[in-house]
Amino acid sequence: MNLQSVIVSQSPEDKFREYLTTGNKSQRFTGQQRDMVRFIFSHHDHFDAEALISDMQAASLKISRATAYRTLNKLVDAGLLRRLELGTRTFYEHDYGYPQHDHLQCTKCGKVIEFQNPIIEEAIKQASLAHGFQSEGHSFIVRGVCKECNIARMPKRQLDLI
Amino acid sequence: MNLQSVIVSQSPEDKFREYLTTGNKSQRFTGQQRDMVRFIFSHHDHFDAEALISDMQAASLKISRATAYRTLNKLVDAGLLRRLELGTRTFYEHDYGYPQHDHLQCTKCGKVIEFQNPIIEEAIKQASLAHGFQSEGHSFIVRGVCKECNIARMPKRQLDLI
DNA sequence: ATTCTTGCAAAGCCTTTGCAACTGC
DNA sequence: GCAGTTGCAAAGGCTTTGCAAGAAT
């Protein structure tokens, strides 16, 4: 996590519980779901389903693939997680308690860097207005090479010039 | 296509031929590849592999799935096509001869609207500078509801107020 | 002739799903 | 006890790939 958290009154676990029982729904909050929520909100920055499953298994937590996928979908629906489509793979990151931001993705090492820029909201507003579009969300990913990879790739001679 | 084309000196076909033989490569330009390039650059705005295959078959052009996928990858590599990751599906759009732009995607009807805004380049510049990042490209997709779908969903009473 | 491309079908990857056993409420 | 959840393994999409036959240069 690089950005400052947003202050929230409920714990992720409570928020999820609330979601599960809101409206006409009567979904259950199971032990496995509780483990997932706790694990995700104490450990991960952004991750994909497979990484979550193996990390939880490594932490001796019981988790089956099917349940992991099913619960991830619920967590997104509940507003706890945000889906992050990097290339063609789906990653997840904290949504609840974490500010809106965008991403720089390094094509060499795969690292993902978060950044914030209010200009982007402005661009969305302008484009929406121009096309009578009602925006609901966005995905903005800048691909390139991060500072570390850039230095590593640079021949020594060029480094001297900095 | 909604935006004004960029003037290019070579035909897409010639540019692809050039790519195939540039450097140490000695790749062949086959009839099927030629059909694909011609078809894509005369018909499609943006499309996915399956749509291309069935559209070409409907036009009585011979095309096998494997070759379509292989050639699409080459066309991206050659700079003729740009990959457009919408959600978790891969679409393609013209890159050569077509200006840089971004997308509004309607979550109701699936329509994709192109827009241009120089502010976005500025945002990329700022974020890259702040993180020592060397940007190579980006993907910016705004999800929401397009004008038509918005009107269709609106009760008659509210329409009267417009 | 040589080397690359094609086409089929099989395999890969990620994700969803049918169904019987199980469990939270 | 009822309705929702789990877990397995199978199936679903989309994309890649091994290999023998075919085509471009």
Short mmCIF file of C-alpha atoms (C1' of nucleotides) in Angstrom, two decimals:
data_model
loop_
_atom_site.label_atom_id
_atom_site.label_comp_id
_atom_site.label_asym_id
_atom_site.label_seq_id
_atom_site.Cartn_x
_atom_site.Cartn_y
_atom_site.Cartn_z
CA MET A 1 0.00 0.00 0.00
CA ASN A 2 1.45 3.31 -0.93
CA LEU A 3 -1.44 5.68 -0.49
CA GLN A 4 -2.99 6.99 2.66
CA SER A 5 -5.95 4.96 3.82
CA VAL A 6 -9.38 6.46 4.04
CA ILE A 7 -11.01 6.48 7.45
CA VAL A 8 -13.91 4.06 7.66
CA SER A 9 -16.16 3.34 10.59
CA GLN A 10 -16.83 -0.33 10.01
CA SER A 11 -14.33 -3.15 9.79
CA PRO A 12 -14.26 -4.91 6.42
CA GLU A 13 -15.70 -7.93 8.14
CA ASP A 14 -18.66 -5.98 9.48
CA LYS A 15 -19.23 -4.31 6.17
CA PHE A 16 -19.31 -7.68 4.47
CA ARG A 17 -21.72 -9.05 7.05
CA GLU A 18 -23.96 -6.11 6.42
CA TYR A 19 -23.84 -6.66 2.66
CA LEU A 20 -24.75 -10.31 3.06
CA THR A 21 -27.98 -9.54 4.86
CA THR A 22 -29.03 -6.29 3.21
CA GLY A 23 -32.35 -6.14 1.37
CA ASN A 24 -34.05 -9.41 0.54
CA LYS A 25 -30.78 -11.33 0.65
CA SER A 26 -30.18 -13.82 3.40
CA GLN A 27 -26.70 -14.99 2.67
CA ARG A 28 -24.53 -16.59 5.27
CA PHE A 29 -21.28 -15.51 6.72
CA THR A 30 -19.18 -18.61 6.99
CA GLY A 31 -15.88 -19.32 8.64
CA GLN A 32 -14.12 -19.59 5.34
CA GLN A 33 -15.43 -16.25 4.18
CA ARG A 34 -14.36 -14.70 7.46
CA ASP A 35 -10.85 -16.09 7.00
CA MET A 36 -10.69 -14.70 3.50
CA VAL A 37 -11.79 -11.22 4.50
CA ARG A 38 -9.36 -11.11 7.39
CA PHE A 39 -6.51 -12.48 5.35
CA ILE A 40 -7.09 -10.14 2.44
CA PHE A 41 -7.42 -7.03 4.55
CA SER A 42 -4.40 -7.79 6.67
CA HIS A 43 -2.01 -9.02 4.00
CA HIS A 44 -2.58 -8.11 0.44
CA ASP A 45 -2.11 -5.13 -1.68
CA HIS A 46 -3.18 -6.54 -4.98
CA PHE A 47 -3.33 -10.17 -5.89
CA ASP A 48 -5.06 -12.64 -8.12
CA ALA A 49 -7.22 -15.59 -7.15
CA GLU A 50 -4.47 -18.17 -7.49
CA ALA A 51 -2.02 -16.19 -5.39
CA LEU A 52 -4.61 -15.72 -2.69
CA ILE A 53 -5.39 -19.43 -2.60
CA SER A 54 -1.78 -20.51 -2.32
CA ASP A 55 -0.93 -17.79 0.19
CA MET A 56 -3.83 -18.78 2.39
CA GLN A 57 -2.92 -22.43 2.12
CA ALA A 58 0.64 -21.54 3.05
CA ALA A 59 -0.82 -19.85 6.12
CA SER A 60 -2.61 -23.12 6.97
CA LEU A 61 -6.01 -21.66 6.20
CA LYS A 62 -8.55 -23.89 4.56
CA ILE A 63 -9.75 -22.57 1.25
CA SER A 64 -11.09 -24.30 -1.81
CA ARG A 65 -10.73 -22.89 -5.27
CA ALA A 66 -14.45 -22.75 -5.95
CA THR A 67 -15.20 -20.99 -2.70
CA ALA A 68 -12.35 -18.54 -3.22
CA TYR A 69 -13.72 -17.50 -6.59
CA ARG A 70 -17.27 -17.34 -5.31
CA THR A 71 -16.30 -15.24 -2.32
CA LEU A 72 -14.10 -12.91 -4.36
CA ASN A 73 -17.11 -12.14 -6.53
CA LYS A 74 -19.16 -11.35 -3.48
CA LEU A 75 -16.45 -9.14 -2.05
CA VAL A 76 -16.37 -7.13 -5.25
CA ASP A 77 -20.13 -6.88 -5.18
CA ALA A 78 -20.03 -5.78 -1.58
CA GLY A 79 -17.65 -2.98 -2.44
CA LEU A 80 -14.80 -4.39 -0.40
CA LEU A 81 -12.64 -5.28 -3.36
CA ARG A 82 -12.12 -3.70 -6.73
CA ARG A 83 -11.28 -5.73 -9.80
CA LEU A 84 -8.14 -4.71 -11.60
CA GLU A 85 -7.79 -6.05 -15.11
CA LEU A 86 -4.10 -6.11 -15.92
CA GLY A 87 -3.66 -7.23 -19.48
CA THR A 88 -5.94 -10.18 -19.66
CA ARG A 89 -5.60 -11.31 -16.05
CA THR A 90 -7.85 -10.32 -13.18
CA PHE A 91 -6.34 -8.93 -10.02
CA TYR A 92 -8.05 -7.63 -6.93
CA GLU A 93 -7.23 -4.77 -4.63
CA HIS A 94 -8.78 -3.18 -1.57
CA ASP A 95 -11.59 -0.84 -2.36
CA TYR A 96 -13.14 -0.30 1.05
CA GLY A 97 -10.98 2.02 3.12
CA TYR A 98 -8.70 2.80 0.25
CA PRO A 99 -8.80 5.82 -2.01
CA GLN A 100 -9.49 5.91 -5.73
CA HIS A 101 -6.26 5.70 -7.69
CA ASP A 102 -4.71 4.49 -10.91
CA HIS A 103 -1.77 2.31 -11.86
CA LEU A 104 1.61 2.25 -13.47
CA GLN A 105 2.55 -1.27 -14.47
CA CYS A 106 6.14 -2.26 -15.17
CA THR A 107 6.42 -4.53 -18.17
CA LYS A 108 9.82 -5.81 -17.02
CA CYS A 109 9.25 -6.85 -13.42
CA GLY A 110 5.47 -6.75 -13.25
CA LYS A 111 5.42 -4.33 -10.35
CA VAL A 112 2.33 -2.16 -10.02
CA ILE A 113 2.65 1.38 -8.71
CA GLU A 114 -0.34 3.39 -7.56
CA PHE A 115 -0.79 7.06 -8.26
CA GLN A 116 -3.47 9.66 -7.88
CA ASN A 117 -4.24 12.54 -10.16
CA PRO A 118 -7.39 14.62 -10.07
CA ILE A 119 -6.85 15.53 -13.72
CA ILE A 120 -8.18 12.12 -14.58
CA GLU A 121 -11.55 12.81 -13.05
CA GLU A 122 -11.64 15.96 -15.09
CA ALA A 123 -10.94 14.04 -18.30
CA ILE A 124 -13.73 11.61 -17.51
CA LYS A 125 -16.11 14.46 -16.85
CA GLN A 126 -15.27 16.14 -20.13
CA ALA A 127 -15.54 13.00 -22.22
CA SER A 128 -18.80 11.97 -20.57
CA LEU A 129 -20.31 15.36 -21.11
CA ALA A 130 -19.29 15.41 -24.75
CA HIS A 131 -20.96 12.05 -25.43
CA GLY A 132 -23.96 12.16 -23.12
CA PHE A 133 -22.36 9.31 -21.23
CA GLN A 134 -23.05 8.56 -17.61
CA SER A 135 -19.82 7.25 -16.14
CA GLU A 136 -19.77 4.64 -13.41
CA GLY A 137 -16.13 3.80 -13.08
CA HIS A 138 -12.92 3.54 -14.97
CA SER A 139 -9.72 1.66 -15.46
CA PHE A 140 -6.52 3.50 -16.25
CA ILE A 141 -3.27 1.58 -16.56
CA VAL A 142 -0.01 3.04 -17.81
CA ARG A 143 2.45 0.46 -19.06
CA GLY A 144 6.17 1.11 -19.10
CA VAL A 145 9.41 0.52 -17.25
CA CYS A 146 9.82 1.37 -13.59
CA LYS A 147 12.75 3.28 -12.15
CA GLU A 148 14.57 0.20 -10.87
CA CYS A 149 14.28 -1.75 -14.11
CA ASN A 150 15.32 1.26 -16.07
CA ILE A 151 18.51 1.60 -14.07
CA ALA A 152 19.21 -2.10 -14.28
CA ARG A 153 18.96 -2.05 -18.06
CA MET A 154 21.06 1.00 -18.55
CA PRO A 155 24.70 0.46 -19.58
CA LYS A 156 27.19 1.76 -17.06
CA ARG A 157 28.36 4.55 -19.32
CA GLN A 158 24.91 6.06 -19.43
CA LEU A 159 24.52 5.81 -15.69
CA ASP A 160 27.56 8.05 -15.28
CA LEU A 161 25.79 10.78 -17.13
CA ILE A 162 23.04 11.12 -14.57
CA MET B 1 -14.65 4.75 -36.82
CA ASN B 2 -15.45 8.06 -35.28
CA LEU B 3 -12.14 9.85 -35.36
CA GLN B 4 -10.28 11.35 -38.24
CA SER B 5 -7.72 9.03 -39.76
CA VAL B 6 -4.06 9.85 -39.72
CA ILE B 7 -2.35 10.12 -43.08
CA VAL B 8 0.05 7.28 -43.72
CA SER B 9 2.20 6.68 -46.75
CA GLN B 10 2.13 2.89 -46.85
CA SER B 11 -0.87 0.65 -47.13
CA PRO B 12 -1.41 -1.64 -44.13
CA GLU B 13 -0.54 -4.52 -46.39
CA ASP B 14 2.80 -3.00 -47.36
CA LYS B 15 3.59 -2.10 -43.81
CA PHE B 16 2.95 -5.68 -42.75
CA ARG B 17 5.11 -7.01 -45.56
CA GLU B 18 7.87 -4.74 -44.40
CA TYR B 19 7.53 -5.94 -40.83
CA LEU B 20 7.71 -9.56 -41.89
CA THR B 21 11.07 -9.14 -43.53
CA THR B 22 12.69 -6.51 -41.35
CA GLY B 23 15.90 -7.33 -39.52
CA ASN B 24 16.90 -10.97 -39.27
CA LYS B 25 13.33 -12.17 -39.74
CA SER B 26 12.35 -13.94 -42.89
CA GLN B 27 8.68 -14.53 -42.37
CA ARG B 28 6.34 -15.19 -45.22
CA PHE B 29 3.40 -13.22 -46.43
CA THR B 30 0.70 -15.71 -47.22
CA GLY B 31 -2.63 -15.40 -48.95
CA GLN B 32 -4.49 -15.92 -45.74
CA GLN B 33 -2.56 -13.16 -44.01
CA ARG B 34 -3.22 -10.87 -46.92
CA ASP B 35 -6.94 -11.61 -46.71
CA MET B 36 -6.92 -10.87 -43.02
CA VAL B 37 -5.13 -7.55 -43.38
CA ARG B 38 -7.40 -6.44 -46.17
CA PHE B 39 -10.52 -7.55 -44.40
CA ILE B 40 -9.58 -5.95 -41.11
CA PHE B 41 -8.58 -2.64 -42.63
CA SER B 42 -11.63 -2.37 -44.82
CA HIS B 43 -14.29 -3.56 -42.40
CA HIS B 44 -13.66 -3.47 -38.74
CA ASP B 45 -13.55 -0.88 -36.14
CA HIS B 46 -12.88 -3.03 -33.16
CA PHE B 47 -13.49 -6.72 -32.89
CA ASP B 48 -12.36 -9.85 -31.16
CA ALA B 49 -10.81 -12.95 -32.66
CA GLU B 50 -14.01 -14.95 -32.78
CA ALA B 51 -15.97 -12.18 -34.47
CA LEU B 52 -13.25 -11.76 -37.05
CA ILE B 53 -13.22 -15.45 -37.82
CA SER B 54 -16.96 -15.74 -38.27
CA ASP B 55 -17.19 -12.49 -40.23
CA MET B 56 -14.48 -13.64 -42.60
CA GLN B 57 -16.11 -17.00 -43.01
CA ALA B 58 -19.40 -15.27 -43.72
CA ALA B 59 -17.55 -13.38 -46.44
CA SER B 60 -16.41 -16.71 -47.89
CA LEU B 61 -12.83 -16.13 -46.91
CA LYS B 62 -10.79 -19.06 -45.74
CA ILE B 63 -9.47 -18.63 -42.24
CA SER B 64 -8.59 -21.13 -39.55
CA ARG B 65 -8.77 -20.31 -35.89
CA ALA B 66 -5.11 -21.07 -35.22
CA THR B 67 -3.93 -18.93 -38.09
CA ALA B 68 -6.24 -16.10 -37.12
CA TYR B 69 -4.79 -15.98 -33.62
CA ARG B 70 -1.24 -16.30 -34.88
CA THR B 71 -1.70 -13.56 -37.42
CA LEU B 72 -3.44 -11.24 -34.99
CA ASN B 73 -0.41 -11.47 -32.74
CA LYS B 74 1.85 -10.58 -35.61
CA LEU B 75 -0.32 -7.66 -36.60
CA VAL B 76 -0.10 -6.28 -33.08
CA ASP B 77 3.62 -6.79 -33.13
CA ALA B 78 3.86 -5.06 -36.47
CA GLY B 79 2.08 -2.02 -35.11
CA LEU B 80 -0.95 -2.47 -37.35
CA LEU B 81 -3.34 -3.40 -34.58
CA ARG B 82 -3.64 -2.39 -30.98
CA ARG B 83 -4.94 -4.72 -28.31
CA LEU B 84 -7.88 -3.43 -26.35
CA GLU B 85 -8.57 -5.30 -23.13
CA LEU B 86 -12.20 -4.76 -22.29
CA GLY B 87 -12.93 -6.36 -18.98
CA THR B 88 -11.26 -9.69 -19.38
CA ARG B 89 -11.75 -10.08 -23.11
CA THR B 90 -9.29 -9.08 -25.78
CA PHE B 91 -10.40 -6.88 -28.65
CA TYR B 92 -8.40 -5.40 -31.45
CA GLU B 93 -8.56 -2.08 -33.20
CA HIS B 94 -6.66 -0.29 -35.92
CA ASP B 95 -3.47 1.26 -34.75
CA TYR B 96 -1.74 2.08 -38.02
CA GLY B 97 -3.36 5.08 -39.64
CA TYR B 98 -5.55 5.79 -36.68
CA PRO B 99 -4.94 8.32 -33.92
CA GLN B 100 -4.35 7.60 -30.25
CA HIS B 101 -7.58 7.68 -28.33
CA ASP B 102 -9.40 6.24 -25.36
CA HIS B 103 -12.74 4.53 -24.76
CA LEU B 104 -16.11 4.86 -23.14
CA GLN B 105 -17.72 1.47 -22.77
CA CYS B 106 -21.45 1.08 -22.20
CA THR B 107 -22.21 -1.58 -19.64
CA LYS B 108 -25.78 -1.96 -20.94
CA CYS B 109 -25.34 -2.44 -24.67
CA GLY B 110 -21.61 -3.07 -24.89
CA LYS B 111 -21.03 -0.23 -27.33
CA VAL B 112 -17.58 1.33 -27.31
CA ILE B 113 -17.19 5.04 -27.98
CA GLU B 114 -13.85 6.60 -28.79
CA PHE B 115 -12.72 9.93 -27.46
CA GLN B 116 -9.59 12.01 -27.42
CA ASN B 117 -8.34 14.23 -24.68
CA PRO B 118 -4.84 15.67 -24.45
CA ILE B 119 -5.27 15.99 -20.69
CA ILE B 120 -4.63 12.28 -20.46
CA GLU B 121 -1.17 12.57 -21.92
CA GLU B 122 -0.50 15.24 -19.36
CA ALA B 123 -1.62 12.98 -16.53
CA ILE B 124 0.66 10.23 -17.79
CA LYS B 125 3.55 12.65 -17.97
CA GLN B 126 3.01 13.85 -14.44
CA ALA B 127 2.64 10.39 -12.94
CA SER B 128 5.65 9.06 -14.82
CA LEU B 129 7.80 11.95 -13.72
CA ALA B 130 6.74 11.56 -10.10
CA HIS B 131 7.72 7.87 -10.06
CA GLY B 132 10.72 7.79 -12.37
CA PHE B 133 8.65 5.69 -14.70
CA GLN B 134 9.21 5.47 -18.41
CA SER B 135 5.83 5.08 -20.02
CA GLU B 136 5.31 3.04 -23.17
CA GLY B 137 1.58 3.01 -23.57
CA HIS B 138 -1.64 3.03 -21.67
CA SER B 139 -5.15 1.75 -21.46
CA PHE B 140 -7.95 3.99 -20.30
CA ILE B 141 -11.50 2.73 -20.28
CA VAL B 142 -14.44 4.54 -18.75
CA ARG B 143 -17.37 2.30 -17.94
CA GLY B 144 -20.90 3.64 -17.75
CA VAL B 145 -24.16 4.03 -19.61
CA CYS B 146 -24.33 5.56 -23.07
CA LYS B 147 -26.81 8.21 -24.11
CA GLU B 148 -29.15 5.82 -25.89
CA CYS B 149 -29.31 3.32 -23.05
CA ASN B 150 -29.82 6.08 -20.59
CA ILE B 151 -32.81 7.38 -22.48
CA ALA B 152 -34.23 3.89 -22.91
CA ARG B 153 -34.06 3.24 -19.21
CA MET B 154 -35.63 6.52 -18.25
CA PRO B 155 -39.33 6.50 -17.39
CA LYS B 156 -41.45 8.59 -19.74
CA ARG B 157 -42.18 11.20 -17.12
CA GLN B 158 -38.53 12.03 -16.72
CA LEU B 159 -38.03 12.21 -20.47
CA ASP B 160 -40.60 14.99 -20.60
CA LEU B 161 -38.42 17.10 -18.39
CA ILE B 162 -35.57 17.22 -20.88
"C1'" DA C 1 15.03 -27.48 -51.61
"C1'" DT C 2 14.55 -25.20 -47.59
"C1'" DT C 3 12.19 -23.03 -44.18
"C1'" DC C 4 8.08 -21.02 -42.70
"C1'" DT C 5 2.97 -21.43 -42.33
"C1'" DT C 6 -1.20 -23.95 -41.93
"C1'" DG C 7 -4.74 -26.79 -39.76
"C1'" DC C 8 -6.34 -30.00 -36.80
"C1'" DA C 9 -7.07 -31.42 -32.42
"C1'" DA C 10 -5.20 -31.51 -28.00
"C1'" DA C 11 -3.76 -29.03 -24.09
"C1'" DG C 12 -3.46 -24.82 -21.12
"C1'" DC C 13 -5.23 -21.33 -18.23
"C1'" DC C 14 -8.52 -19.12 -15.60
"C1'" DT C 15 -13.14 -19.19 -14.02
"C1'" DT C 16 -17.74 -20.98 -13.44
"C1'" DT C 17 -21.05 -24.58 -12.35
"C1'" DG C 18 -23.88 -29.11 -11.19
"C1'" DC C 19 -24.75 -31.66 -7.53
"C1'" DA C 20 -24.50 -34.13 -3.15
"C1'" DA C 21 -22.91 -33.40 1.42
"C1'" DC C 22 -22.68 -30.01 4.84
"C1'" DT C 23 -23.60 -25.92 7.95
"C1'" DG C 24 -25.12 -21.27 9.57
"C1'" DC C 25 -29.16 -19.27 11.12
"C1'" DG D 1 -35.03 -27.99 9.46
"C1'" DC D 2 -34.59 -24.96 5.79
"C1'" DA D 3 -31.99 -22.34 2.74
"C1'" DG D 4 -27.56 -21.15 1.58
"C1'" DT D 5 -22.53 -22.82 1.21
"C1'" DT D 6 -18.93 -25.98 0.24
"C1'" DG D 7 -15.98 -29.04 -2.55
"C1'" DC D 8 -15.03 -31.88 -6.05
"C1'" DA D 9 -14.50 -32.56 -10.60
"C1'" DA D 10 -16.32 -31.53 -14.91
"C1'" DA D 11 -17.25 -28.14 -18.26
"C1'" DG D 12 -16.73 -23.52 -20.43
"C1'" DG D 13 -14.38 -19.71 -22.94
"C1'" DC D 14 -10.54 -18.13 -25.05
"C1'" DT D 15 -5.87 -18.80 -26.64
"C1'" DT D 16 -1.72 -21.37 -27.56
"C1'" DT D 17 0.84 -25.33 -29.32
"C1'" DG D 18 2.79 -30.03 -31.35
"C1'" DC D 19 3.16 -32.02 -35.39
"C1'" DA D 20 2.49 -33.59 -40.09
"C1'" DA D 21 1.21 -31.74 -44.51
"C1'" DG D 22 1.42 -27.81 -47.50
"C1'" DA D 23 3.14 -23.41 -49.47
"C1'" DA D 24 6.27 -19.31 -50.16
"C1'" DT D 25 10.71 -17.85 -51.59
#
